[in-house]
Coordinates of C-alpha atoms in Angstrom, one line a residue:
Chain A
X1 CA 0.0 0.0 0.0
X2 CA 1.6 3.3 -1.1
X3 CA 1.2 6.3 1.2
X4 CA -1.1 8.9 -0.3
X5 CA -2.9 11.2 2.0
X6 CA -5.5 12.2 -0.5
X7 CA -7.0 8.8 -0.9
X8 CA -6.2 7.2 2.5
X9 CA -8.8 4.7 3.3
X10 CA -9.8 4.7 6.9
X11 CA -10.2 1.4 8.6
X12 CA -11.8 2.2 11.9
X13 CA -12.7 -1.5 12.3
X14 CA -9.2 -2.1 13.6
X15 CA -10.1 -0.1 16.7
X16 CA -13.0 -2.5 17.3
X17 CA -10.7 -5.4 16.4
X18 CA -8.3 -4.5 19.1
X19 CA -10.9 -3.2 21.6
X20 CA -10.0 -5.7 24.3
X21 CA -6.4 -4.5 24.2
X22 CA -7.4 -0.9 24.4
X23 CA -9.8 -1.5 27.3
X24 CA -7.1 -3.5 29.2
X25 CA -4.6 -0.8 28.5
X26 CA -7.0 1.9 29.8
X27 CA -7.6 -0.1 33.0
X28 CA -3.9 -0.4 33.6
X29 CA -3.4 3.3 32.9
X30 CA -6.1 4.1 35.4
X31 CA -4.6 1.7 37.9
X32 CA -1.0 3.0 37.7
X33 CA -2.3 6.6 37.8
X34 CA -4.5 6.0 40.8
X35 CA -1.9 4.1 42.8
X36 CA 0.8 6.7 42.1
X37 CA -1.6 9.6 42.8
X38 CA -2.7 8.1 46.1
X39 CA 0.9 7.5 47.3
X40 CA 2.0 10.9 46.1
X41 CA -0.9 12.5 47.9
X42 CA 0.1 10.8 51.1
X43 CA 3.8 11.5 50.7
X44 CA 3.2 15.1 49.8
X45 CA 1.9 16.1 53.3
X46 CA 5.1 15.2 55.3
X47 CA 7.1 16.8 52.4
X48 CA 5.1 20.0 52.6
X49 CA 5.4 20.1 56.4
X50 CA 9.1 19.5 56.2
X51 CA 9.5 22.2 53.6
X52 CA 7.7 24.6 56.0
X53 CA 9.7 23.5 59.0
X54 CA 11.6 26.2 60.9
X55 CA 14.4 23.6 61.2
X56 CA 16.5 24.7 58.3
X57 CA 18.3 21.5 57.3
X58 CA 15.0 19.7 56.9
X59 CA 13.5 22.5 54.8
X60 CA 16.6 22.7 52.6
X61 CA 16.7 18.9 52.0
X62 CA 13.0 19.1 50.9
X63 CA 13.7 22.0 48.7
X64 CA 16.5 20.1 47.1
X65 CA 14.3 17.1 46.5
X66 CA 11.7 19.2 44.8
X67 CA 14.2 20.9 42.6
X68 CA 15.8 17.6 41.6
X69 CA 12.4 16.1 40.8
X70 CA 11.5 19.1 38.7
X71 CA 14.8 18.8 36.8
X72 CA 14.6 15.1 35.8
X73 CA 12.7 14.3 32.5
X74 CA 10.3 11.6 33.5
X75 CA 11.3 9.4 30.5
X76 CA 14.9 9.4 31.7
X77 CA 13.8 8.8 35.3
X78 CA 11.8 5.7 34.3
X79 CA 14.6 4.2 32.2
X80 CA 17.1 5.0 35.0
X81 CA 14.9 3.4 37.7
X82 CA 14.0 0.3 35.7
X83 CA 17.4 -0.5 34.1
X84 CA 19.9 1.4 36.3
X85 CA 18.7 1.5 39.8
X86 CA 17.9 -2.2 39.7
X87 CA 21.6 -3.0 39.0
X88 CA 23.1 -1.0 41.9
X89 CA 20.4 -1.4 44.6
X90 CA 19.3 -5.0 44.0
X91 CA 15.7 -3.9 44.1
X92 CA 14.0 -5.8 41.4
X93 CA 11.3 -3.5 39.9
X94 CA 8.7 -4.9 37.6
X95 CA 7.6 -2.3 35.0
X96 CA 4.5 -1.4 37.1
X97 CA 6.6 -0.9 40.3
X98 CA 9.2 1.2 38.4
X99 CA 6.4 3.3 37.0
X100 CA 4.7 3.8 40.3
X101 CA 8.1 4.7 41.9
X102 CA 8.9 7.4 39.3
X103 CA 5.4 8.9 39.1
X104 CA 5.1 8.9 42.9
X105 CA 8.5 10.5 43.4
X106 CA 7.8 13.3 40.9
X107 CA 4.2 14.0 41.7
X108 CA 4.8 14.0 45.5
X109 CA 7.2 16.8 44.8
X110 CA 4.6 18.9 42.8
X111 CA 1.9 18.1 45.2
X112 CA 3.9 19.1 48.3
X113 CA 4.2 22.6 46.7
X114 CA 0.5 22.7 46.2
X115 CA -0.1 21.6 49.8
X116 CA 2.3 24.2 51.0
X117 CA 0.5 26.9 49.0
X118 CA -2.8 25.8 50.4
X119 CA -1.5 25.6 54.0
X120 CA 0.1 29.0 53.8
X121 CA -3.1 30.6 52.5
X122 CA -4.7 30.0 55.9
X123 CA -4.5 33.0 58.1
X124 CA -2.2 32.4 61.1
X125 CA -4.9 33.8 63.3
X126 CA -6.7 30.5 62.8
X127 CA -3.9 28.5 64.4
X128 CA -3.6 31.1 67.2
X129 CA -7.3 30.9 67.9
X130 CA -7.2 27.1 68.0
X131 CA -4.1 27.1 70.3
X132 CA -5.6 29.7 72.5
X133 CA -8.5 27.4 73.4
X134 CA -6.0 24.7 74.5
X135 CA -5.9 22.6 71.3
X136 CA -2.6 20.8 70.7
X137 CA -0.7 21.8 67.7
X138 CA -1.6 18.5 65.9
X139 CA -5.2 18.9 66.7
X140 CA -5.2 22.5 65.5
X141 CA -3.8 21.3 62.3
X142 CA -6.2 18.4 61.8
X143 CA -9.3 20.2 62.9
X144 CA -8.8 23.8 61.8
X145 CA -5.9 24.3 59.4
X146 CA -6.1 21.2 57.2
X147 CA -9.9 21.2 56.5
X148 CA -9.6 24.8 55.2
X149 CA -6.4 24.1 53.2
X150 CA -8.0 21.0 51.7
X151 CA -10.6 23.0 49.9
X152 CA -7.9 25.1 48.3
X153 CA -5.9 22.0 47.3
X154 CA -8.7 20.0 45.6
X155 CA -8.8 21.8 42.2
X156 CA -5.1 21.6 41.5
X157 CA -5.1 18.0 42.7
X158 CA -7.6 17.2 39.9
X159 CA -5.4 18.7 37.2
X160 CA -2.4 16.8 38.6
X161 CA -4.4 13.6 38.4
X162 CA -5.0 14.3 34.7
X163 CA -1.3 15.0 34.4
X164 CA -0.4 11.7 36.0
X165 CA -2.7 9.8 33.6
X166 CA -1.0 11.4 30.7
X167 CA 2.5 10.9 32.1
X168 CA 1.8 7.2 32.7
X169 CA 1.9 6.8 28.9
X170 CA 5.7 7.0 29.2
X171 CA 5.9 3.9 31.4
X172 CA 5.1 1.9 28.2
X173 CA 8.7 2.3 27.2
X174 CA 9.8 -0.3 29.8
X175 CA 7.1 -2.7 28.7
X176 CA 4.1 -1.9 30.9
X177 CA 1.0 -2.6 28.8
X178 CA -0.8 0.6 29.5
X179 CA -3.1 2.3 26.9
X180 CA -0.3 3.9 24.9
X181 CA 1.7 0.7 24.6
X182 CA -1.3 -1.3 23.7
X183 CA -2.1 1.1 20.9
X184 CA 1.5 0.9 19.7
X185 CA 1.5 -2.9 19.7
X186 CA -1.8 -3.0 17.9
X187 CA -0.3 -0.6 15.3
X188 CA 2.8 -2.8 14.8
X189 CA 0.5 -5.7 13.9
X190 CA -2.1 -3.8 11.8
X191 CA -0.1 -0.8 10.4
X192 CA -3.1 1.4 11.3
X193 CA -1.4 4.2 13.4
X194 CA -3.9 6.9 12.7
X195 CA -7.0 4.9 13.7
X196 CA -5.3 3.4 16.8
X197 CA -3.6 6.5 18.1
X198 CA -6.7 8.5 17.5
X199 CA -8.6 5.9 19.6
X200 CA -5.9 6.2 22.4
X201 CA -6.2 10.0 22.3
X202 CA -10.0 10.0 22.5
X203 CA -9.7 7.7 25.5
X204 CA -7.3 10.0 27.3
X205 CA -9.5 13.0 26.5
X206 CA -12.5 11.1 27.8
X207 CA -10.8 10.3 31.1
X208 CA -9.8 13.9 31.6
X209 CA -13.4 15.1 30.8
X210 CA -14.8 12.7 33.4
X211 CA -12.3 13.7 36.1
X212 CA -12.8 17.5 36.0
X213 CA -16.5 17.6 36.9
X214 CA -15.9 14.8 39.4
X215 CA -13.4 17.0 41.1
X216 CA -15.7 20.0 41.3
X217 CA -18.3 17.7 42.8
X218 CA -15.9 16.6 45.5
X219 CA -14.9 20.2 46.1
X220 CA -18.5 21.3 46.6
X221 CA -19.2 18.4 48.9
X222 CA -16.1 19.2 50.9
X223 CA -17.3 22.7 51.4
X224 CA -20.8 21.8 52.3
X225 CA -20.2 18.9 54.7
X226 CA -17.4 20.1 56.8
X227 CA -19.6 20.8 59.8
X228 CA -21.2 17.4 59.5
X229 CA -17.8 15.8 59.1
X230 CA -16.6 17.4 62.3
X231 CA -19.6 16.2 64.2
X232 CA -19.0 12.7 62.9
X233 CA -15.4 12.8 63.8
X234 CA -16.3 13.9 67.3
X235 CA -18.8 11.0 67.6
X236 CA -16.2 8.6 66.2
X237 CA -13.6 9.8 68.6
X238 CA -16.0 9.5 71.4
X239 CA -16.9 5.9 70.5
X240 CA -13.2 5.1 70.3
X241 CA -12.7 6.7 73.8
X242 CA -15.6 4.7 75.2
X243 CA -14.2 1.5 73.7
X244 CA -10.8 2.1 75.3
Chain B
X1 CA -4.2 49.1 96.3
X2 CA -2.3 49.1 93.0
X3 CA -2.6 45.8 91.1
X4 CA 0.7 46.3 89.4
X5 CA 3.6 46.4 91.7
X6 CA 6.6 46.9 89.6
X7 CA 9.6 45.2 91.0
X8 CA 8.0 44.2 94.2
X9 CA 7.4 40.6 95.4
X10 CA 4.0 41.0 97.1
X11 CA 1.9 39.5 94.3
X12 CA 1.5 36.1 95.9
X13 CA -2.3 36.2 95.7
X14 CA -2.3 37.0 92.0
X15 CA -4.2 34.8 89.5
X16 CA -1.7 35.6 86.8
X17 CA 1.6 37.3 87.0
X18 CA 4.1 38.4 84.4
X19 CA 7.3 39.4 86.1
X20 CA 10.0 41.6 84.5
X21 CA 9.3 40.3 81.0
X22 CA 11.2 41.4 78.0
X23 CA 10.5 40.7 74.3
X24 CA 12.3 41.7 71.1
X25 CA 11.3 41.0 67.5
X26 CA 14.6 41.0 65.7
X27 CA 16.4 44.1 66.9
X28 CA 13.3 45.9 68.1
X29 CA 12.7 45.5 71.7
X30 CA 8.9 45.8 72.1
X31 CA 8.6 44.9 75.8
X32 CA 11.3 46.3 78.0
X33 CA 10.8 44.8 81.5
X34 CA 7.2 44.8 82.5
X35 CA 5.6 43.3 85.6
X36 CA 1.8 42.8 85.8
X37 CA -0.3 41.0 88.2
X38 CA -3.9 40.2 87.6
X39 CA -6.0 39.3 90.7
X40 CA -9.1 37.1 90.6
X41 CA -12.2 39.1 89.7
X42 CA -10.2 42.1 88.5
X43 CA -10.7 44.0 85.3
X44 CA -7.5 45.2 83.8
X45 CA -7.6 47.6 80.9
X46 CA -4.5 48.2 78.8
X47 CA -4.4 51.2 76.6
X48 CA -1.8 53.3 74.8
X49 CA -0.4 54.2 71.4
X50 CA -0.1 51.7 68.5
X51 CA 3.2 49.8 68.5
X52 CA 3.6 50.4 72.2
X53 CA 3.6 46.8 73.1
X54 CA 0.0 46.3 74.4
X55 CA -0.9 43.3 72.3
X56 CA 2.4 41.7 72.8
X57 CA 2.0 42.0 76.5
X58 CA -1.5 40.5 76.3
X59 CA -0.3 37.6 74.1
X60 CA 2.3 36.8 76.7
X61 CA -0.3 36.0 79.2
X62 CA -1.3 32.8 77.4
X63 CA 2.2 32.4 75.9
X64 CA 1.1 32.9 72.3
X65 CA 4.1 35.1 72.5
X66 CA 7.0 33.7 74.7
X67 CA 9.0 36.3 76.6
X68 CA 12.8 36.4 76.0
X69 CA 13.2 37.0 79.7
X70 CA 11.0 37.0 82.8
X71 CA 8.5 34.7 84.3
X72 CA 4.8 33.9 83.9
X73 CA 2.9 32.3 86.8
X74 CA -0.8 31.3 86.8
X75 CA -2.5 30.2 90.0
X76 CA 0.9 30.0 91.6
X77 CA 2.3 27.6 89.0
X78 CA 5.2 28.8 86.9
X79 CA 4.6 28.3 83.2
X80 CA 7.5 30.3 81.9
X81 CA 10.4 29.7 81.8
X82 CA 9.3 26.1 81.2
X83 CA 9.9 23.8 84.0
X84 CA 9.1 20.6 82.1
X85 CA 10.8 18.7 79.4
X86 CA 9.8 19.3 75.8
X87 CA 7.1 16.7 75.7
X88 CA 5.3 17.8 78.8
X89 CA 5.9 21.5 78.0
X90 CA 3.2 21.3 75.3
X91 CA 0.8 19.7 77.7
X92 CA 1.5 22.4 80.3
X93 CA 0.9 25.1 77.6
X94 CA -2.4 23.4 76.6
X95 CA -3.4 23.3 80.2
X96 CA -2.7 27.0 80.7
X97 CA -4.5 28.0 77.5
X98 CA -7.5 25.9 78.2
X99 CA -8.1 28.0 81.4
X100 CA -7.6 31.3 79.7
X101 CA -10.0 32.5 77.0
X102 CA -8.9 34.8 74.3
X103 CA -10.8 37.1 71.9
X104 CA -9.0 38.5 68.9
X105 CA -9.2 41.8 67.1
X106 CA -10.1 40.0 63.8
X107 CA -12.4 37.4 65.5
X108 CA -10.5 34.4 64.0
X109 CA -13.6 32.3 63.8
X110 CA -13.2 29.0 62.0
X111 CA -14.8 29.8 58.6
X112 CA -15.4 26.1 57.7
X113 CA -17.6 25.6 60.8
X114 CA -20.9 27.1 61.8
X115 CA -21.2 29.1 65.0
X116 CA -22.2 26.1 67.0
X117 CA -19.2 24.0 65.9
X118 CA -16.9 26.9 66.4
X119 CA -17.8 26.7 70.0
X120 CA -17.9 22.9 70.4
X121 CA -14.5 22.2 68.9
X122 CA -12.5 22.9 72.0
X123 CA -15.2 21.3 74.2
X124 CA -14.9 18.0 72.4
X125 CA -11.2 18.1 71.6
X126 CA -9.7 19.7 74.7
X127 CA -12.3 19.1 77.5
X128 CA -13.1 15.7 75.9
X129 CA -16.8 16.2 76.3
X130 CA -19.3 14.0 74.5
X131 CA -21.2 15.6 71.6
X132 CA -24.5 16.0 73.4
X133 CA -22.9 17.7 76.5
X134 CA -20.7 19.8 74.3
X135 CA -23.6 20.9 72.2
X136 CA -25.7 21.8 75.3
X137 CA -22.8 23.8 76.7
X138 CA -22.1 25.6 73.4
X139 CA -25.8 26.5 73.0
X140 CA -25.8 28.0 76.5
X141 CA -22.8 30.1 75.7
X142 CA -24.3 31.3 72.4
X143 CA -27.6 32.1 74.1
X144 CA -25.6 34.1 76.7
X145 CA -24.1 36.3 74.0
X146 CA -27.5 36.8 72.3
X147 CA -27.1 34.5 69.3
X148 CA -29.7 31.9 70.0
X149 CA -31.0 32.0 66.5
X150 CA -27.7 32.1 64.7
X151 CA -26.1 28.8 65.8
X152 CA -26.3 27.2 62.4
X153 CA -24.8 30.2 60.6
X154 CA -21.3 30.2 59.2
X155 CA -19.0 33.1 60.1
X156 CA -19.4 34.5 56.6
X157 CA -23.1 34.8 57.1
X158 CA -22.8 36.8 60.3
X159 CA -22.1 40.5 60.9
X160 CA -18.8 41.6 62.5
X161 CA -20.5 42.1 65.8
X162 CA -22.2 38.7 65.7
X163 CA -18.9 37.1 64.7
X164 CA -17.1 38.7 67.7
X165 CA -19.9 37.5 70.0
X166 CA -19.5 34.0 68.7
X167 CA -15.7 34.3 69.4
X168 CA -16.6 35.4 73.0
X169 CA -18.9 32.4 73.3
X170 CA -16.2 30.1 72.0
X171 CA -13.8 31.3 74.8
X172 CA -16.6 31.5 77.4
X173 CA -17.8 27.9 76.9
X174 CA -14.4 26.6 78.2
X175 CA -15.3 28.1 81.6
X176 CA -12.1 30.2 81.6
X177 CA -10.6 31.6 84.8
X178 CA -9.4 34.6 82.9
X179 CA -10.4 36.2 79.6
X180 CA -8.1 38.2 77.4
X181 CA -9.5 40.7 74.9
X182 CA -7.1 42.0 72.2
X183 CA -8.7 45.1 70.8
X184 CA -12.0 43.3 70.4
X185 CA -13.9 46.2 68.8
X186 CA -11.2 47.7 66.6
X187 CA -12.3 45.8 63.5
X188 CA -15.9 46.6 63.9
X189 CA -18.2 49.1 62.2
X190 CA -19.0 51.8 64.7
X191 CA -22.7 50.8 65.0
X192 CA -21.7 47.2 65.9
X193 CA -19.3 48.1 68.7
X194 CA -22.0 48.5 71.3
X195 CA -23.3 45.0 71.1
X196 CA -19.8 43.6 71.8
X197 CA -19.0 46.0 74.6
X198 CA -22.4 45.2 76.1
X199 CA -21.6 41.5 76.3
X200 CA -18.2 42.3 77.8
X201 CA -19.7 44.7 80.4
X202 CA -22.1 42.0 81.5
X203 CA -19.3 39.5 81.8
X204 CA -17.4 42.0 84.0
X205 CA -20.5 42.5 86.2
X206 CA -20.8 38.8 86.6
X207 CA -17.3 38.7 88.1
X208 CA -15.2 37.4 85.2
X209 CA -11.5 38.2 85.5
X210 CA -10.5 40.0 82.4
X211 CA -7.6 41.8 80.7
X212 CA -8.7 44.1 77.9
X213 CA -6.6 45.9 75.4
X214 CA -8.8 48.6 74.0
X215 CA -9.1 52.1 72.6
X216 CA -12.7 52.4 74.0
X217 CA -12.1 54.8 76.8
X218 CA -15.8 54.9 77.8
X219 CA -15.6 51.1 78.4
X220 CA -12.3 51.6 80.3
X221 CA -13.8 54.1 82.6
X222 CA -16.9 52.1 83.2
X223 CA -15.4 48.6 83.7
X224 CA -11.7 49.0 84.5
X225 CA -10.5 48.5 88.0
X226 CA -6.9 48.7 87.0
X227 CA -5.7 50.8 84.1
X228 CA -2.3 50.4 82.5
X229 CA -0.9 52.9 80.1
X230 CA 1.6 51.0 78.0
X231 CA 3.9 53.0 75.8
X232 CA 7.4 52.4 74.4
X233 CA 7.4 48.9 75.8
X234 CA 6.9 49.8 79.4
X235 CA 4.0 50.5 81.7
X236 CA 4.3 54.3 81.7
X237 CA 1.5 54.8 84.2
X238 CA -0.9 52.6 86.1
X239 CA -3.6 52.9 88.8
X240 CA -7.3 53.1 89.2
X241 CA -9.8 55.1 87.1
X242 CA -8.0 58.3 88.2
X243 CA -5.4 57.4 85.5
X244 CA -8.1 58.5 83.0
X245 CA -9.5 61.5 84.8
X246 CA -6.3 62.8 86.3
X247 CA -3.2 61.4 84.6
X248 CA 0.2 62.2 86.2
X249 CA 2.4 61.4 83.2
X250 CA 2.6 63.9 80.4
X251 CA 2.7 61.0 77.9
X252 CA -0.6 59.6 79.3
X253 CA -2.1 63.1 79.3
X254 CA -1.1 63.6 75.7
X255 CA -2.5 60.3 74.6
X256 CA -5.8 60.8 76.3
X257 CA -6.2 64.2 74.9
X258 CA -5.6 62.8 71.4
X259 CA -8.2 60.0 71.7
X260 CA -11.0 61.6 73.7

């Protein structure tokens, strides 16, 4: 078949033909993105607190970590972790593990900066008011500071989740059969790059379009139900206390 | 009897005492050796020019600001300099603060919680009260400041005067032995000042021990037992209400002439 863009015959049926591959790839993409995002969200909090610490060495180490993560191209990082780090550390990563490691390491750095911005946006009078009633510093954080910062943090979290989904396409390079790689393999068998990569693109777009409104929903719910949450937390705490 | 006996050692009966405290921010010394004693039931009013150290002095009383030098005792127990190790130090601080209510110039209500939950938070988390008891206690406090029908309102839905009254209820619900007010009416529109001062006056009549930093000289005259003119990081003049009517220090005289 000679290449002639003017009379290219579309064969969309290849998309249908490889549908099971694409679905499996989409699910793996979602899985690696979700696992990495969850870990990054957890790791970002201690990072943000360390960054804001008045203990200078701790703050500097964290700043260095964030700067390094910002500087490394993800593709290089993934290849380095999968082929290089394995050799010197003895840790045997499978492609999924290496992908989660790299995405988590990078996104925890971005997210820690987002957390920090959210936390610093809260007036310091909030902390003072909480402390002045006798709350411990950790309670003041958990009950007063964090619930307010969280509302500021949610929208950028959503765009970072979309980002992690897109970046996970790079993990295909080390053989993880996520959406991008599935499309690539299907192409190498069918020689239908336009149809297959269009399909992959449409799926990525669809994922992003689903996540954005979902995030605004979460944001609205977070705003509305904080009082209720606090009441529930109190009840829960009390039942824990009664059990002890 | 003067409640502030600078440099003397006869304040044994004081509820709270700051002795010879100093505080510098960077190179600026804002408190230059102040001794204050607050007795039970007493209403201390601190007034003076901006930047004179009034707020810093007040914030030392619950150690939101730690002195560089000097001591703080509350009910005969020394809280500063710390006597405990680092772990117990925080517990001691929490104990001190749970007994001292504080009301801030800018209210500092928790914007994510409605009025009721603003008040219950410390009850459940510090006093470890159950939800029903905390709720009952908080409702009683809010009724006391005249906000019976605003309990489910969020701070953003309340006027400045109402917000400050919620803040007073939040402090009051903890059954404090001492209330600190840091310019509680300075951020309010003029027509809302009265409702807050009214609540404070009633508290004073009911025997609450309080220390009030304020520019409201009418309130000072009406409620103050002990008046401290703080300027340049020291107590420039102190005494009873005669400080307002017949000041001895030229600085006090000049300040009063400017604000009245």
